[in-house]
CSV table of C-alpha atoms in Angstrom, one decimal:
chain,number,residue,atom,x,y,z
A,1,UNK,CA,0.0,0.0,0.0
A,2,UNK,CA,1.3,3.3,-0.8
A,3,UNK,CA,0.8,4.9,2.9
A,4,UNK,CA,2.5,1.7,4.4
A,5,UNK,CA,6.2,2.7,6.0
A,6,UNK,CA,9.3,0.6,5.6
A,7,UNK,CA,10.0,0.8,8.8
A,8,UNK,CA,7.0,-1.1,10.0
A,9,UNK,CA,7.3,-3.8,7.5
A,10,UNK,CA,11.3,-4.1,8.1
A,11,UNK,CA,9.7,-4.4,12.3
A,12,UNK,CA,7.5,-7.1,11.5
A,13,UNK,CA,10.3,-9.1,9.3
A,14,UNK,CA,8.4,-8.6,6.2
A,15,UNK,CA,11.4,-6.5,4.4
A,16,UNK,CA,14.4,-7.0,4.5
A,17,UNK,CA,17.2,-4.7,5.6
A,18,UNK,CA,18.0,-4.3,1.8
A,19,UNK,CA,14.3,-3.4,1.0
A,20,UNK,CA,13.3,-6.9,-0.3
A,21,UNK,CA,10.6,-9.2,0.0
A,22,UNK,CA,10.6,-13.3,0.0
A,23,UNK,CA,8.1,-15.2,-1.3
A,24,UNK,CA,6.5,-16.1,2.3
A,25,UNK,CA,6.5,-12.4,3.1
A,26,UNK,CA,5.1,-11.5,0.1
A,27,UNK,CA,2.4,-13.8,0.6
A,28,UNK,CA,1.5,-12.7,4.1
A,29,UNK,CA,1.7,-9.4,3.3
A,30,UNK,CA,-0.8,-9.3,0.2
A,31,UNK,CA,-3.5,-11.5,2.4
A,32,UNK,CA,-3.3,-8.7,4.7
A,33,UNK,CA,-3.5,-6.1,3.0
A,34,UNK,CA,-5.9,-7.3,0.6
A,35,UNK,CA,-7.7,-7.7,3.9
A,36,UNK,CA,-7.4,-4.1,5.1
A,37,UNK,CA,-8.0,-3.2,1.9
A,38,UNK,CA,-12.1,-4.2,2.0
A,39,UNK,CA,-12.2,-3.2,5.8
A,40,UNK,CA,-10.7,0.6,4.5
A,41,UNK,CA,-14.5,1.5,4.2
A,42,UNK,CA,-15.5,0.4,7.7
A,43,UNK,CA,-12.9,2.1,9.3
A,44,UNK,CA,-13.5,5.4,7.5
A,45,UNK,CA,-16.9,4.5,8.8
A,46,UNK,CA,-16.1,3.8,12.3
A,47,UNK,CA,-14.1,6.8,12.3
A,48,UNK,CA,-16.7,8.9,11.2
A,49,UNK,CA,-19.2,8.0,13.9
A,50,UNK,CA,-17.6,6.9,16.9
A,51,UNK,CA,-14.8,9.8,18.8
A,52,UNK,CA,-12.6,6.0,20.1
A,53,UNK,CA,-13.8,3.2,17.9
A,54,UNK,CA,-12.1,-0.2,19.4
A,55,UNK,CA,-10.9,-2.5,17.2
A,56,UNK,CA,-10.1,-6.3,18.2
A,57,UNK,CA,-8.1,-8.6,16.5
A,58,UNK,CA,-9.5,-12.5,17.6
A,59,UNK,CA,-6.7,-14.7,17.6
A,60,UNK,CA,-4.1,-11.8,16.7
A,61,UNK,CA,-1.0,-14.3,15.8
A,62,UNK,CA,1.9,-11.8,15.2
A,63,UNK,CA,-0.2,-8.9,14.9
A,64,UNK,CA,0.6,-8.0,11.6
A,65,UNK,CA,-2.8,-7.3,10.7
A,66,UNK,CA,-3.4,-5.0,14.1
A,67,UNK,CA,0.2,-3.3,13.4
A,68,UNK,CA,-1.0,-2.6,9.9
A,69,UNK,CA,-4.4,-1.2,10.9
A,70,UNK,CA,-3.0,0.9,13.6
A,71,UNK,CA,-0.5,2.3,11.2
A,72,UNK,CA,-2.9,3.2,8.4
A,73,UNK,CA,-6.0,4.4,10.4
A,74,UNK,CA,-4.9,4.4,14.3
A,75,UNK,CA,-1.5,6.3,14.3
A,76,UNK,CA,-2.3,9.8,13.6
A,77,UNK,CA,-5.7,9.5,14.9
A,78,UNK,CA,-6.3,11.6,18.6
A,79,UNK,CA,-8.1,8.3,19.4
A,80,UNK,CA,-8.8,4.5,18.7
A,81,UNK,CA,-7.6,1.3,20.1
A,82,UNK,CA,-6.5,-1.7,18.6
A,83,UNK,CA,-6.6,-4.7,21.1
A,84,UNK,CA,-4.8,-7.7,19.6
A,85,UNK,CA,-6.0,-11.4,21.5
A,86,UNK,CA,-3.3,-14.4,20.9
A,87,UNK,CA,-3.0,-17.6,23.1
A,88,UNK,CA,0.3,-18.2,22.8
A,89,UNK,CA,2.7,-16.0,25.7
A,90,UNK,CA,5.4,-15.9,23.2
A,91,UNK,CA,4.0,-13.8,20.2
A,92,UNK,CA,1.7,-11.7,23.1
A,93,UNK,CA,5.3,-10.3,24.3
A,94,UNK,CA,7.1,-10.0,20.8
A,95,UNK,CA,4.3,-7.5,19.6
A,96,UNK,CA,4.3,-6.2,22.8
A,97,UNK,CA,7.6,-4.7,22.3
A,98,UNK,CA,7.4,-3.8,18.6
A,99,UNK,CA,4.6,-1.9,19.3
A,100,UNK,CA,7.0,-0.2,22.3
A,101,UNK,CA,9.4,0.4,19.7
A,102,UNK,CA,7.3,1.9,16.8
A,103,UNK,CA,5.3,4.1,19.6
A,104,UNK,CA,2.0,2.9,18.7
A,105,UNK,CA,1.1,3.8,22.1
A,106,UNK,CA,-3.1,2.7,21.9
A,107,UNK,CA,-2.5,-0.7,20.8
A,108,UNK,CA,-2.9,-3.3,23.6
A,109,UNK,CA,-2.2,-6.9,23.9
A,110,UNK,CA,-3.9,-9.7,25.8
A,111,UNK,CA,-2.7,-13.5,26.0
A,112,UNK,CA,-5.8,-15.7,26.4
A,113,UNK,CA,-7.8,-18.1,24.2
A,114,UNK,CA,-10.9,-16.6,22.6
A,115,UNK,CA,-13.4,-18.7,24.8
A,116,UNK,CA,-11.4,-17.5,28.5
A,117,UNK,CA,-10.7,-14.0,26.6
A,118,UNK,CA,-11.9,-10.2,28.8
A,119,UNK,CA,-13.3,-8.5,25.8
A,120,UNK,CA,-14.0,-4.8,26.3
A,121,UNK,CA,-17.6,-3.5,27.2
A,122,UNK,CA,-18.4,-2.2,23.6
A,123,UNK,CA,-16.0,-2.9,20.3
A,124,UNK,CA,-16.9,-1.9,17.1
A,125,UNK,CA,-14.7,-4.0,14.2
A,126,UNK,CA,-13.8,-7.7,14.9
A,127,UNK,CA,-11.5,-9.6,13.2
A,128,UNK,CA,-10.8,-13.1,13.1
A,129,UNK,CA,-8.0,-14.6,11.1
A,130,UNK,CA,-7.8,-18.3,10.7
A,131,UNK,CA,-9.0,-18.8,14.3
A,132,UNK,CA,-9.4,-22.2,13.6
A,133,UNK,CA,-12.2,-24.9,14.5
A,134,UNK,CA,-14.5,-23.3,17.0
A,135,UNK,CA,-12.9,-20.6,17.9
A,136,UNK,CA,-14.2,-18.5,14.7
A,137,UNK,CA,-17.3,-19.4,16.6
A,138,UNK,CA,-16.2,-17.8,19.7
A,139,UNK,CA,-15.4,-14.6,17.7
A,140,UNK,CA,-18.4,-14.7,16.2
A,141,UNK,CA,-20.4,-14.8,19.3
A,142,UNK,CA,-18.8,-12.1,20.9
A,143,UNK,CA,-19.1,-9.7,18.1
A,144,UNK,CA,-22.9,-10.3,18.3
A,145,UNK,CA,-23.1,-10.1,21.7
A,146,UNK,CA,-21.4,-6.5,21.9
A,147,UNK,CA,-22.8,-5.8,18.8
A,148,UNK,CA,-20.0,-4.7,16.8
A,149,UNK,CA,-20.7,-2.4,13.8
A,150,UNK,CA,-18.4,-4.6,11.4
A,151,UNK,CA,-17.1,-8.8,11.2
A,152,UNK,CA,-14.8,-9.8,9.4
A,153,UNK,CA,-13.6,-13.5,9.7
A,154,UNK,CA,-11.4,-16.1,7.4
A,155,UNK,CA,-12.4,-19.2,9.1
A,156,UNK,CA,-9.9,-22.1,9.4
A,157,UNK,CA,-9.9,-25.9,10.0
A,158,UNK,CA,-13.3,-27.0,11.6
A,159,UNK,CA,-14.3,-30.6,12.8
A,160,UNK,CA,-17.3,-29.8,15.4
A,161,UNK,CA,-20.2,-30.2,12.3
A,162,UNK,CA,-18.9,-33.3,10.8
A,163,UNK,CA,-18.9,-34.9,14.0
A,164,UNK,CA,-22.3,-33.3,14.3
A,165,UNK,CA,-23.4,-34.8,10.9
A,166,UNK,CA,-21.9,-38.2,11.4
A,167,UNK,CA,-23.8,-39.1,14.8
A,168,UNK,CA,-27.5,-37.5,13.0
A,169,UNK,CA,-26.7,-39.1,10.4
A,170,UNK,CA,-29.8,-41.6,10.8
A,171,UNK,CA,-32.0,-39.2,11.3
A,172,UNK,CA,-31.3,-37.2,8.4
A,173,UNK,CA,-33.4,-37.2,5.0
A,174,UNK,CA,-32.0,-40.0,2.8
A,175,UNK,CA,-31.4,-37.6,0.4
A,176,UNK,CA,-29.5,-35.0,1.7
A,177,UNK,CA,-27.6,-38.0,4.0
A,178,UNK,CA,-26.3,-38.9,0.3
A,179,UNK,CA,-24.2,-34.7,0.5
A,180,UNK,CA,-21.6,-36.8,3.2
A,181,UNK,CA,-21.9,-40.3,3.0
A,182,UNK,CA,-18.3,-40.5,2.8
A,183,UNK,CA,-15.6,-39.2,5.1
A,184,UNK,CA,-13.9,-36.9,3.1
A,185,UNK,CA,-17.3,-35.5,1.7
A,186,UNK,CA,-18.3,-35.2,5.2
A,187,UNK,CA,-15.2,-33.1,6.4
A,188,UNK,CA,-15.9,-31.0,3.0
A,189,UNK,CA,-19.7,-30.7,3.6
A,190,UNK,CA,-19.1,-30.3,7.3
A,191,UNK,CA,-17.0,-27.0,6.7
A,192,UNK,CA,-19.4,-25.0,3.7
A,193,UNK,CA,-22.1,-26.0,6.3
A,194,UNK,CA,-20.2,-24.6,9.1
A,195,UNK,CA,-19.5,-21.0,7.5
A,196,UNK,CA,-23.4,-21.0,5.9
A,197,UNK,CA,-24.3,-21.2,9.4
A,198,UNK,CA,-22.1,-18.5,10.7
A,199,UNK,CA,-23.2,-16.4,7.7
A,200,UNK,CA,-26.8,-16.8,8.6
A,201,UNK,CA,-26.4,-16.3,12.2
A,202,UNK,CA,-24.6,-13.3,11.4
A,203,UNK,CA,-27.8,-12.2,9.1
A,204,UNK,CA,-30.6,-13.1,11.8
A,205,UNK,CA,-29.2,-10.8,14.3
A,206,UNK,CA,-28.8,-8.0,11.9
A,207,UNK,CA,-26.3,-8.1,10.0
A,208,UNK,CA,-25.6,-7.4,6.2
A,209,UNK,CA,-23.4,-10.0,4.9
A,210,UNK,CA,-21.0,-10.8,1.9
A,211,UNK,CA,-18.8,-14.1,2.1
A,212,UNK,CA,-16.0,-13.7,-0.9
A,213,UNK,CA,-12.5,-15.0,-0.9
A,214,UNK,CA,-9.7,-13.4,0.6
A,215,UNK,CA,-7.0,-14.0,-2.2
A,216,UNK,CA,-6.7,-16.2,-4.9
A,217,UNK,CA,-6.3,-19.3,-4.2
A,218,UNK,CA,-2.9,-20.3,-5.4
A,219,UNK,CA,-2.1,-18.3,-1.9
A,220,UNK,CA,-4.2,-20.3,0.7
A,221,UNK,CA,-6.5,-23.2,1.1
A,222,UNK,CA,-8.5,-21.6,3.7
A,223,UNK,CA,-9.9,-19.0,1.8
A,224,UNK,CA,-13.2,-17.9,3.0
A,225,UNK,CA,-13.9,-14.6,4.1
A,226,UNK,CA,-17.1,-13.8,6.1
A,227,UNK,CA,-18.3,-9.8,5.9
A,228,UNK,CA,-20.9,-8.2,7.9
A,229,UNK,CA,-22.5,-5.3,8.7
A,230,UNK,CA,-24.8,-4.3,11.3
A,231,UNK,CA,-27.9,-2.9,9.9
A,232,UNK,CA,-30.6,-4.3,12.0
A,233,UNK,CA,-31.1,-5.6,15.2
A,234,UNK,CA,-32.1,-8.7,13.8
A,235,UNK,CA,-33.9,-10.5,11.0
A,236,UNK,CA,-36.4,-12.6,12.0
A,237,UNK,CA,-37.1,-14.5,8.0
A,238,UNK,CA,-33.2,-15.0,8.4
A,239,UNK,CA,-33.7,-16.4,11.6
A,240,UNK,CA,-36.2,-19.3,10.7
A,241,UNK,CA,-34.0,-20.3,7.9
A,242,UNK,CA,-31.3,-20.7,9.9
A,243,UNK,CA,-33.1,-22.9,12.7
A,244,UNK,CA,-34.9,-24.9,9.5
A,245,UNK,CA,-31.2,-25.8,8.3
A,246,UNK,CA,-30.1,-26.9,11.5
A,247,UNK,CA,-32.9,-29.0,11.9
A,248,UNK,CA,-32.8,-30.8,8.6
A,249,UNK,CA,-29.2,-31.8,9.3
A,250,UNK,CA,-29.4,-32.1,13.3
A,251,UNK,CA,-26.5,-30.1,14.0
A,252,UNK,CA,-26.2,-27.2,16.4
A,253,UNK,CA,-22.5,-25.6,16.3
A,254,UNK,CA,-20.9,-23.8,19.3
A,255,UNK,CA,-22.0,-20.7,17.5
A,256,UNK,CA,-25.8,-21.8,18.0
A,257,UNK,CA,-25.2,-23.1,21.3
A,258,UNK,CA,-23.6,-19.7,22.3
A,259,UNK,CA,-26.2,-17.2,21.4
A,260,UNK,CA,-29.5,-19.2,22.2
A,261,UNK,CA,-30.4,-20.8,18.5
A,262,UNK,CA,-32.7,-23.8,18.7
A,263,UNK,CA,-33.2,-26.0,15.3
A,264,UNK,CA,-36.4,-26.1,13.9
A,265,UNK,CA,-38.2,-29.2,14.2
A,266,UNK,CA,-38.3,-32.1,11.9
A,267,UNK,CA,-41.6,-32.3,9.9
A,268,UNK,CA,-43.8,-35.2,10.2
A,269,UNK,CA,-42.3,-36.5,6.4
A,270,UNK,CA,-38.9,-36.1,7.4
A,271,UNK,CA,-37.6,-39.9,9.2
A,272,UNK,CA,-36.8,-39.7,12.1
């Protein structure tokens, strides 16, 4: 990006001392900022109508996405914070310092895992990068809960529905049974149902949504990214669809469990 220093990319091992970029680098850094890229508008947004918007990174790894945000919309701003949440002590600290180093004095640092996490009172942007199996969901949840004015998450690896689907797997329509009868179609189904939930959750309490991918894919398997909005303080049409889907495959995800969503149901015609 043409605002984006040297300096900060040289910090975060990006750029080398000689001004060049590897291959991994080169990759990381075009996710990201293809990333902040399409979340430009929201914090122009956010900017516009809140005096300290808080923005919270879910599962922060290195930070490079919180460093580049704070950089670009943070560091010349009189307010704003951007809290970064990683599990892991080790990367907590290292970011820690670089931010001590670069002076990027309102960005704070917790070390917890997303489900044991203190998440401020009111946030207004999450962000959840390859937070993997449920605890996109655990993102998700909060977001809702505090109702953030913008989501954006690129889920990662996720078991919890194909376990789901294999043990209602009896009780399923025939028919759709057939979508995962095998393994591997079962880890593949599992996942596209996973994200349509978290979609449509996102959707029945309010929120606008676009799913798109985050680069091509010649750059990253997991790919997905999930987009929303708040617009409404929910939807209840988007609601029953997304308790009808979870009852015609018997599966509730953390994500329903979390925020109170029942499945619908079975009808009479459907075997049980």
């Amino acid at each position: 990006m043409p605002d984006q220093s040297k300096e900060l990319l040289r910090e975060l091992h990006l750029l080398t001392r000689e001004g060049h970029l590897n291959a991994d680098a080169l990759r990381k850094l075009k996710q990201v900022n293809h990333l902040v890229g399409l979340l430009r508008p929201a914090m122009e947004e956010l900017q516009t109508r809140h005096s300290a918007p808080v923005v919270v990174d879910a599962g922060s790894g290195n930070a490079y996405l919180g460093f580049i945000l704070y950089e670009l919309f943070f560091k010349d701003a009189e307010a704003g914070t951007m809290l970064n949440i990683e599990g892991r002590p080790e990367l907590t600290q290292r970011a820690k310092e670089r931010a001590q180093r670069l002076g990027f004095g309102r960005m704070e640092f917790q070390t917890a895992h997303l489900e044991a996490a203190q998440w401020p009172e009111r946030l207004h942007l999450l962000t959840a990068l390859h937070a993997c199996d449920t605890a996109t969901d655990d993102a998700l949840a909060v977001a809702i809960q505090k109702g953030a004015d913008h989501v954006a998450v690129v889920p990662c690896c996720q078991a919890e529905v194909a376990t789901q689907l294999k043990e209602s797997k009896q009780a399923v329509d025939p028919t759709l049974a057939l979508l995962y009868q095998h393994a591997w179609h079962r880890r593949e189904f599992g996942s596209h149902l996973t994200n349509v939930i978290r979609a449509l959750t996102l959707e029945a309490f309010g929120y606008q949504v676009t799913v798109t991918e985050l680069t091509g894919w010649e750059h990253s398997l997991k790919n997905e990214l999930i987009l929303g909005r708040r617009v409404h303080k929910e939807n209840r049409q988007a609601r029953a669809k997304l308790e009808a889907l979870l009852g015609s495959f018997g599966v509730r995800p953390k994500l329903a469990r979390m925020l109170g969503v029942e499945p619908a149901p079975r009808t009479a015609s459907t075997p049980a």
